[in-house]
Short mmCIF file of C-alpha atoms in Angstrom, two decimals:
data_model
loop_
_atom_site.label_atom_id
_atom_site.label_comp_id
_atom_site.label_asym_id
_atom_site.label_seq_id
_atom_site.Cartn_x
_atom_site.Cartn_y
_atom_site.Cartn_z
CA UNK A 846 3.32 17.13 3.61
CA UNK A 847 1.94 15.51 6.54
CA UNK A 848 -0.54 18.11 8.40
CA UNK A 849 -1.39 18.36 11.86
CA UNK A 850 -5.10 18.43 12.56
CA UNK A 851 -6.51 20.88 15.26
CA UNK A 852 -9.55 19.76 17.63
CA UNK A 853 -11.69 22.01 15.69
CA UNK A 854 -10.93 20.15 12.50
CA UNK A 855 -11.37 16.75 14.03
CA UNK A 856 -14.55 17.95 15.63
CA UNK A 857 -16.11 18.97 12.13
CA UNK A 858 -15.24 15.92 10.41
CA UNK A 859 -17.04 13.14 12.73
CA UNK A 860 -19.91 15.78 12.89
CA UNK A 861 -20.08 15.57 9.45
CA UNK A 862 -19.00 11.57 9.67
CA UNK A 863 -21.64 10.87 12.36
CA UNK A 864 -23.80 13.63 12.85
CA UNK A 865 -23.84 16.61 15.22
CA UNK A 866 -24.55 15.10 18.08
CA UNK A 867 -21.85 13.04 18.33
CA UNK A 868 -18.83 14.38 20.72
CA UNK A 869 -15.04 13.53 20.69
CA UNK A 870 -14.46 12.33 24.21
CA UNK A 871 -10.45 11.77 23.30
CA UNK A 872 -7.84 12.16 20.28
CA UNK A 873 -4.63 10.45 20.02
CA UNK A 874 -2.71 11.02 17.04
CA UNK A 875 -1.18 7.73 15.60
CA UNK A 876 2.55 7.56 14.49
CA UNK A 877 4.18 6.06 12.01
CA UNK A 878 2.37 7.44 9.23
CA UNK A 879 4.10 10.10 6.68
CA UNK A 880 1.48 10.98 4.10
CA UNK A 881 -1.92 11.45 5.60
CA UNK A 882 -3.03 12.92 8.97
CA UNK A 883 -4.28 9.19 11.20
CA UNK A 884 -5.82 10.22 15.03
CA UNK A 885 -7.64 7.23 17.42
CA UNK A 886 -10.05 8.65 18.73
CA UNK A 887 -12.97 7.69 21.54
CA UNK A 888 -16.40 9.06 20.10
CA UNK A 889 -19.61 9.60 22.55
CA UNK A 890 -22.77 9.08 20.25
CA UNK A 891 -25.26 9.14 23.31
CA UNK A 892 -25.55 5.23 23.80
CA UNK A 893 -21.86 4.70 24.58
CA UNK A 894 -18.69 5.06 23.64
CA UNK A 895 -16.29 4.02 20.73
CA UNK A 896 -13.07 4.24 19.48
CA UNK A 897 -12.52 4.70 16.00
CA UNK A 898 -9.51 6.02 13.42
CA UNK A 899 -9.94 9.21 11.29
CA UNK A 900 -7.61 9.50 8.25
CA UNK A 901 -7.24 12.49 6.63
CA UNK A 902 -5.43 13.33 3.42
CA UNK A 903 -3.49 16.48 3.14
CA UNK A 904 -5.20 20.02 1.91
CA UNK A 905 -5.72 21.00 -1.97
CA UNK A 906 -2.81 21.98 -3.72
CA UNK A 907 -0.27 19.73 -1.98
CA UNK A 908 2.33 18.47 -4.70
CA UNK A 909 1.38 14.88 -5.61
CA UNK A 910 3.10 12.04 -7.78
CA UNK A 911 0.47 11.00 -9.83
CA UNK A 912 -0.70 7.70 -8.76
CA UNK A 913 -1.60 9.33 -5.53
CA UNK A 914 -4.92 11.55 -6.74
CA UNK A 915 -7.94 10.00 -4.77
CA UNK A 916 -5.94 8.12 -2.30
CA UNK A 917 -8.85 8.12 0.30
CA UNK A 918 -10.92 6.76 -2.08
CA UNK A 919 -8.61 3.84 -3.02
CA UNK A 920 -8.25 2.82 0.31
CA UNK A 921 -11.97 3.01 1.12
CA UNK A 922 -12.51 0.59 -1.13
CA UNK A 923 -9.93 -1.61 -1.01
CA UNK A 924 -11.37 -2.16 2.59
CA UNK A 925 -14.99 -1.98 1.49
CA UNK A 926 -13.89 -5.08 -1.30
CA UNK A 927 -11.30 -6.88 1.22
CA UNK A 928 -14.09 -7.69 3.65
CA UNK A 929 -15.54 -10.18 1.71
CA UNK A 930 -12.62 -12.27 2.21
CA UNK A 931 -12.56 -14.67 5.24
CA UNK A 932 -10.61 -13.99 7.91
CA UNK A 933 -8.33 -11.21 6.39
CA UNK A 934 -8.66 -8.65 8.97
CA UNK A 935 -9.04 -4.99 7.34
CA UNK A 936 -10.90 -2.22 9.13
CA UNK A 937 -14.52 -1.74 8.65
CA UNK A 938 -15.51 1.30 6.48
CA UNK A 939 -17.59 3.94 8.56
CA UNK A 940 -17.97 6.89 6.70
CA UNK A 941 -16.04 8.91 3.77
CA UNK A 942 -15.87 12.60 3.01
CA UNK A 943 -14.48 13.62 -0.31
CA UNK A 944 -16.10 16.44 -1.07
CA UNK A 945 -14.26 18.73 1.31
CA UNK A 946 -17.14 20.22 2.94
CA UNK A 947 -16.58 19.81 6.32
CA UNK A 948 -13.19 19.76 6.57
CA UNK A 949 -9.67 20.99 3.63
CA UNK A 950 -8.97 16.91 2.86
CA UNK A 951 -10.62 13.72 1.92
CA UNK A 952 -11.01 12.10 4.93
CA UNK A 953 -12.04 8.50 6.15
CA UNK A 954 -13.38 7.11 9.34
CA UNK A 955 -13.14 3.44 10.12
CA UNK A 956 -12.99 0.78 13.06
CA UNK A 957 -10.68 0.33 15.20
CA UNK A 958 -8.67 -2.37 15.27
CA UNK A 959 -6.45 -3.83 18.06
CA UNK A 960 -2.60 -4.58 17.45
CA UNK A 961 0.74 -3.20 17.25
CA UNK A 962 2.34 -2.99 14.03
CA UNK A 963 4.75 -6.16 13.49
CA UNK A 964 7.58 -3.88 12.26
CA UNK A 965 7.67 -2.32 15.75
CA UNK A 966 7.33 -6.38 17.70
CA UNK A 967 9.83 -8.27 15.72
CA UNK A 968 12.74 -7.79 17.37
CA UNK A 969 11.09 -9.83 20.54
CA UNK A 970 9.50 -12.50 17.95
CA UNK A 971 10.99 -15.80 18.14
CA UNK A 972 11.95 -17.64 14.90
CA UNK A 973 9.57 -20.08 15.11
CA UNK A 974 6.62 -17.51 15.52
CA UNK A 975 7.75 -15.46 12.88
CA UNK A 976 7.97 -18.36 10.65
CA UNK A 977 4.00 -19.16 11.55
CA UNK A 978 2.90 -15.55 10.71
CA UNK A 979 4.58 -14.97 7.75
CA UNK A 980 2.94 -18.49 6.85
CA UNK A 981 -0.59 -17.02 7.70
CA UNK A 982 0.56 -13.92 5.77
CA UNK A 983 0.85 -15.97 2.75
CA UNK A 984 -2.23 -17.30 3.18
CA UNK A 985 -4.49 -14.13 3.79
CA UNK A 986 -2.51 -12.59 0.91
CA UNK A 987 -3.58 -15.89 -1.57
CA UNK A 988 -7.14 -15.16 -0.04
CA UNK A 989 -7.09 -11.63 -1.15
CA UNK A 990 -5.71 -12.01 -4.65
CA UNK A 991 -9.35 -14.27 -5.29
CA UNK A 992 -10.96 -11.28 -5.67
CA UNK A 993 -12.02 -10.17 -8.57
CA UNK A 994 -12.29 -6.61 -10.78
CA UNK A 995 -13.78 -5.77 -14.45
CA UNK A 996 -10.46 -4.06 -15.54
CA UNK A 997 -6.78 -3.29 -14.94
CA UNK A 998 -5.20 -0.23 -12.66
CA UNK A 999 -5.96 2.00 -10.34
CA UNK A 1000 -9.81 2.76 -9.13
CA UNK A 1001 -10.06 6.26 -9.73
CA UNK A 1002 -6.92 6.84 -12.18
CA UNK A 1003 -7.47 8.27 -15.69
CA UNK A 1004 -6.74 6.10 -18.61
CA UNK A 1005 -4.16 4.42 -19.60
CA UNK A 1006 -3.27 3.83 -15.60
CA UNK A 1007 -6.71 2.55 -14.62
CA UNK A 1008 -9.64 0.97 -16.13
CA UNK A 1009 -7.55 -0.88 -19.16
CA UNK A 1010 -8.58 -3.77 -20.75
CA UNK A 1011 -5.22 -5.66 -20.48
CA UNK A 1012 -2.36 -5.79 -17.55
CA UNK A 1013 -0.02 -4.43 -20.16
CA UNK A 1014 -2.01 -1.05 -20.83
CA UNK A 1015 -2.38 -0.51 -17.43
CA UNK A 1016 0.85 -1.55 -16.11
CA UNK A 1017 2.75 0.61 -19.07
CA UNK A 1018 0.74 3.32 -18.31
CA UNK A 1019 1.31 3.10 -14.38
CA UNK A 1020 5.26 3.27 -15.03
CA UNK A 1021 5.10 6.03 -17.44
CA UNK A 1022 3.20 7.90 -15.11
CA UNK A 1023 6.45 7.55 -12.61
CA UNK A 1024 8.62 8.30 -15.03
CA UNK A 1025 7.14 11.27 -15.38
CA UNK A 1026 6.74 12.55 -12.08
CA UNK A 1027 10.49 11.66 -12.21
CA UNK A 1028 11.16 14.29 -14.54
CA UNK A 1029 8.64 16.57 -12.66
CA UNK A 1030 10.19 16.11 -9.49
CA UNK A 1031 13.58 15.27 -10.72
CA UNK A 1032 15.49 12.89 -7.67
CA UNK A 1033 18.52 11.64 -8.04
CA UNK A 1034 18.13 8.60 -9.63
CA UNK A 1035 20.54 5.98 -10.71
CA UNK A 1036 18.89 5.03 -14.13
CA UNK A 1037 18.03 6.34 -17.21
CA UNK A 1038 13.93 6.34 -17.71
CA UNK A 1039 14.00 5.63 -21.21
CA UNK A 1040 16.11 2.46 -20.40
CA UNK A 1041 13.42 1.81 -17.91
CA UNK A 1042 10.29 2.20 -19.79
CA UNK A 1043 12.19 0.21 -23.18
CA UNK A 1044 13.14 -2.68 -21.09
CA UNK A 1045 9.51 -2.91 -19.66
CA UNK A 1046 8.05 -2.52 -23.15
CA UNK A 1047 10.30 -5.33 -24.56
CA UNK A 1048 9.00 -7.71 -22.15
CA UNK A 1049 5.91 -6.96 -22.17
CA UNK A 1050 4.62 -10.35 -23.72
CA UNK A 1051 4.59 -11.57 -20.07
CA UNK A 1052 2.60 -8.65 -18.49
CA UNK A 1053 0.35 -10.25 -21.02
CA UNK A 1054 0.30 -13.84 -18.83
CA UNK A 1055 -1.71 -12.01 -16.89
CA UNK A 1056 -5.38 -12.48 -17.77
CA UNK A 1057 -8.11 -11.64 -14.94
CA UNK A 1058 -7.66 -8.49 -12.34
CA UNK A 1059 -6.74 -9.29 -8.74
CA UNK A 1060 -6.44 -6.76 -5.98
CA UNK A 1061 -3.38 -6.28 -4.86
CA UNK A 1062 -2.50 -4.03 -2.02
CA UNK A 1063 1.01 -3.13 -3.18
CA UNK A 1064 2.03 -1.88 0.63
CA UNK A 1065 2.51 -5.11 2.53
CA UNK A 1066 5.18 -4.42 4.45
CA UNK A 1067 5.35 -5.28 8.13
CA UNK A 1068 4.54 -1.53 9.31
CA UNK A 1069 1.37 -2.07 7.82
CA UNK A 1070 0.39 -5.26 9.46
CA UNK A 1071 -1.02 -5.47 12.80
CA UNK A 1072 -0.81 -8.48 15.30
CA UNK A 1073 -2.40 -8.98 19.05
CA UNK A 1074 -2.09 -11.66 21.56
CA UNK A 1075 -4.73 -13.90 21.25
CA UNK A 1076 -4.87 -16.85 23.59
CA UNK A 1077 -1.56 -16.98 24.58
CA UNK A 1078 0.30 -16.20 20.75
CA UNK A 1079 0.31 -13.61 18.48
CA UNK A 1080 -1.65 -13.34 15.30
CA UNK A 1081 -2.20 -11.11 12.70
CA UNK A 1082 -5.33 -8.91 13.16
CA UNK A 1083 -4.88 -5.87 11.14
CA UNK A 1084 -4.12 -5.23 7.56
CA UNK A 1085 -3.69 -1.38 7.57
CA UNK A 1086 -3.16 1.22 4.26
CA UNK A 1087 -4.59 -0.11 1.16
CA UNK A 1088 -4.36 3.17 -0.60
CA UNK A 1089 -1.82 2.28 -2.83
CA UNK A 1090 -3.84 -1.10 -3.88
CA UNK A 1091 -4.77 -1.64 -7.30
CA UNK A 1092 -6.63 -4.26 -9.80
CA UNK A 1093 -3.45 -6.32 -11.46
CA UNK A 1094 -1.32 -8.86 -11.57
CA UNK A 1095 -1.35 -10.61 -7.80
CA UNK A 1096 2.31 -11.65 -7.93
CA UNK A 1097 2.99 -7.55 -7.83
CA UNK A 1098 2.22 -8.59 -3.92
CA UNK A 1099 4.98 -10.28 -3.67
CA UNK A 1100 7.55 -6.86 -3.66
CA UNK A 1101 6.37 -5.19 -0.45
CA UNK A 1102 5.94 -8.91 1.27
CA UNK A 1103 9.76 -8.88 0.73
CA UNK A 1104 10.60 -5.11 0.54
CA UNK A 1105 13.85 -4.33 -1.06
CA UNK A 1106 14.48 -8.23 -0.92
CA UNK A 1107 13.57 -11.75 -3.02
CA UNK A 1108 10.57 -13.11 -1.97
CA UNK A 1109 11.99 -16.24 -2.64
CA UNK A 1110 14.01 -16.16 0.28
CA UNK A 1111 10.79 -16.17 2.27
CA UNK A 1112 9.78 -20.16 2.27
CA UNK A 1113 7.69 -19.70 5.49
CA UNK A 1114 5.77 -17.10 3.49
CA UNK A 1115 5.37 -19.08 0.11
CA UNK A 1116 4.29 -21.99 1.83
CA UNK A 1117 0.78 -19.98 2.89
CA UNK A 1118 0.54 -18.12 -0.61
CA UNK A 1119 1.96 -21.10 -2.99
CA UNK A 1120 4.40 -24.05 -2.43
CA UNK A 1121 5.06 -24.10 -5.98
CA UNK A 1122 8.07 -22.39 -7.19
CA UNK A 1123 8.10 -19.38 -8.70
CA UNK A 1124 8.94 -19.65 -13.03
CA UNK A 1125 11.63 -17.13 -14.67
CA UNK A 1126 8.83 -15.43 -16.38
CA UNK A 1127 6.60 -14.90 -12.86
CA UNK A 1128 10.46 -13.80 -11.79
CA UNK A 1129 10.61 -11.48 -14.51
CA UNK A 1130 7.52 -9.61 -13.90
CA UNK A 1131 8.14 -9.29 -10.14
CA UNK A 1132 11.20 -7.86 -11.47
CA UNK A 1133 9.26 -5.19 -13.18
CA UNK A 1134 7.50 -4.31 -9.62
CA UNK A 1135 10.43 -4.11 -7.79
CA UNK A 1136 11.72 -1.33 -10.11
CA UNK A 1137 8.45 0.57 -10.10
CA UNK A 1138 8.02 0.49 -6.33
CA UNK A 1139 11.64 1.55 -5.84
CA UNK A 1140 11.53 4.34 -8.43
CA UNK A 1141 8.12 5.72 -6.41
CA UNK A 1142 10.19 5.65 -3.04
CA UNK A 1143 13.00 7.20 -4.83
CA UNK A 1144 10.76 10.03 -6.03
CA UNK A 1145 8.25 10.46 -3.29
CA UNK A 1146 10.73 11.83 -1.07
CA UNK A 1147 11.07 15.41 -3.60
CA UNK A 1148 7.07 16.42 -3.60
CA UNK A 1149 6.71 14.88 0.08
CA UNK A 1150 9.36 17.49 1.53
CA UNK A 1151 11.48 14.17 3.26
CA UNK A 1152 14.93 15.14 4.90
CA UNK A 1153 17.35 13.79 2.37
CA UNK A 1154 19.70 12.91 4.98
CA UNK A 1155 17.27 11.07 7.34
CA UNK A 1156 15.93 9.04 4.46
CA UNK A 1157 19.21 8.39 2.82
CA UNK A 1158 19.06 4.66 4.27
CA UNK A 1159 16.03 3.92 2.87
CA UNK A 1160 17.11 5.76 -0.67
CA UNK A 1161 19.87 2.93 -0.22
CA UNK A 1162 17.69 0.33 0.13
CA UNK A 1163 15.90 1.36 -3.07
CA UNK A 1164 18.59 2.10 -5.22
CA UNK A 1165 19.96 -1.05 -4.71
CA UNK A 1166 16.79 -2.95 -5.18
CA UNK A 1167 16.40 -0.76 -8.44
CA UNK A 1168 19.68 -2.01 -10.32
CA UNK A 1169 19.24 -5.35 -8.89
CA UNK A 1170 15.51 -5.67 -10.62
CA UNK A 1171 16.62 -3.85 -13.85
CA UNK A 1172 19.11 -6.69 -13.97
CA UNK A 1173 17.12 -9.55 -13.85
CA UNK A 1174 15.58 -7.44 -17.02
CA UNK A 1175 18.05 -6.97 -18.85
#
């Protein structure tokens, strides 16, 4: 899935991003990512030099689930509508190309920003630190969900997935969209769909709780967070990879903030978003997130080309989190 991008390639893009004159000095491709193409790179527009990230998607006529058509644009504007909010650190939107003109790929060009991803620091984190960030987490995360939209779903989805009138529509429509590229794609999976989609539908009276569309990121995972020394501590200066963001329900935050676990676990966390306990009904429809993020990461792996083997742990992780949602369903 992933594609590797040639100097040539790179070179078109930022001429087309930035104009001709501008010359890539340097290109470092950036790991961790398993979908689109990410390089740092050090530009030369004549008056100095800066670093900058290119994203690219992959080429036409890659097998997609559905939810991921227009990814580049998602994420573009999840950043373009994220830096309105104060302090939350999301990279500044340079330039876009989705027509495909200059290079096979949507592509994206933003700032850079400086960090290591906390997934990849935690193990030399002390408890006490961690305990502060995921605090400040909760807080940039309560500052994001203030944002507003005129409808439910995904940007640039078609109908019922994005741009419904009511959380239920668009939610409903979102799952049956999985379900489907379940049965496109057909992974192993340790549930029947129908039982899936029927408990969803039965509960769907609290989907309808939810009356104005936040953004929600949906991909808050500590891979996706950056954090930098800054006067002698770390803090959190990068949130990275909105493309799977979306206008919703903002407890649907709460699932990748605690991947494959209960967010309620996290105190140090709650206490930045909201001290106040969580009800059996806000329970209940994190419930139905958990099972629709697990059943993308159980699918994902089919179109996406993924090594069965290498990813069986985190095919573990899902399945479990899968039965142990449907439960609190059921």
């Amino acid at each position: 899935m992933k594609r590797t991008l040639t100097d040539e390639q790179i070179a078109r893009a930022i001429a087309h991003a930035r104009g001709p004159d501008t010359r890539v000095l340097g290109s470092r491709e950036l790991a961790g990512g398993t979908f689109n193409s990410v390089h740092l790179l050090t530009l030369d527009r004549g008056a100095g030099t800066e670093s900058a990230v290119l994203k690219v998607a992959p080429p036409a006529g890659t097998p997609l689930m559905t939810y991921e058509h227009a990814l580049m644009r998602t994420e573009a504007e999840f950043y373009r509508r994220a830096s309105a909010v104060p302090a939350l650190p999301v990279p500044g939107v340079v330039a876009t190309g989705f027509g495909r003109s200059a290079i096979d790929g949507d592509y994206l060009l933003m700032t850079h920003l400086e960090g290591e991803p906390w997934e990849r620091l935690r193990p030399g984190i002390g408890a006490e630190d961690q305990a502060r960030l995921r605090t400040d987490l909760g807080r940039l995360v309560r500052g994001l969900h203030r944002l507003r939209g005129s409808a439910f779903g995904y940007p640039y989805a078609h109908p019922p997935a994005g741009a419904a009138a009511s959380w239920r529509t668009a939610f409903e429509g979102m799952l049956a969209d999985v379900c489907a590229d379940a049965r496109r794609f057909r992974p192993a999976l340790p549930v029947d769909l129908d039982e899936v989609l029927a408990l969803v539908r039965a509960r769907g009276r609290l989907l309808d709780q939810v009356t104005d569309p936040s953004l929600v990121h949906f991909d808050l995972w500590e891979g996706n967070i950056l954090l930098a020394e800054r006067d002698g501590r770390l803090e959190i200066t990068g949130i990275l990879d909105g493309e799977r963001s979306f206008w919703g329900d903002p407890l649907a935050d709460l699932v990748s903030t605690a991947l494959f676990d209960d967010i309620t676990r996290d105190p140090a966390f709650l206490a930045g978003y909201r001290p106040a306990p969580l009800t059996p009904d806000e329970r209940r429809r994190i419930a139905m997130y958990r099972a629709y993020l697990a059943l993308i990461v159980l699918i994902e792996g089919v179109p996406r080309g993924y090594d069965p083997q290498a990813r069986a742990p985190l095919t573990t992780l899902a399945t479990t989190d899968l039965r142990t949602a449907l439960d609190l369903l059921r």
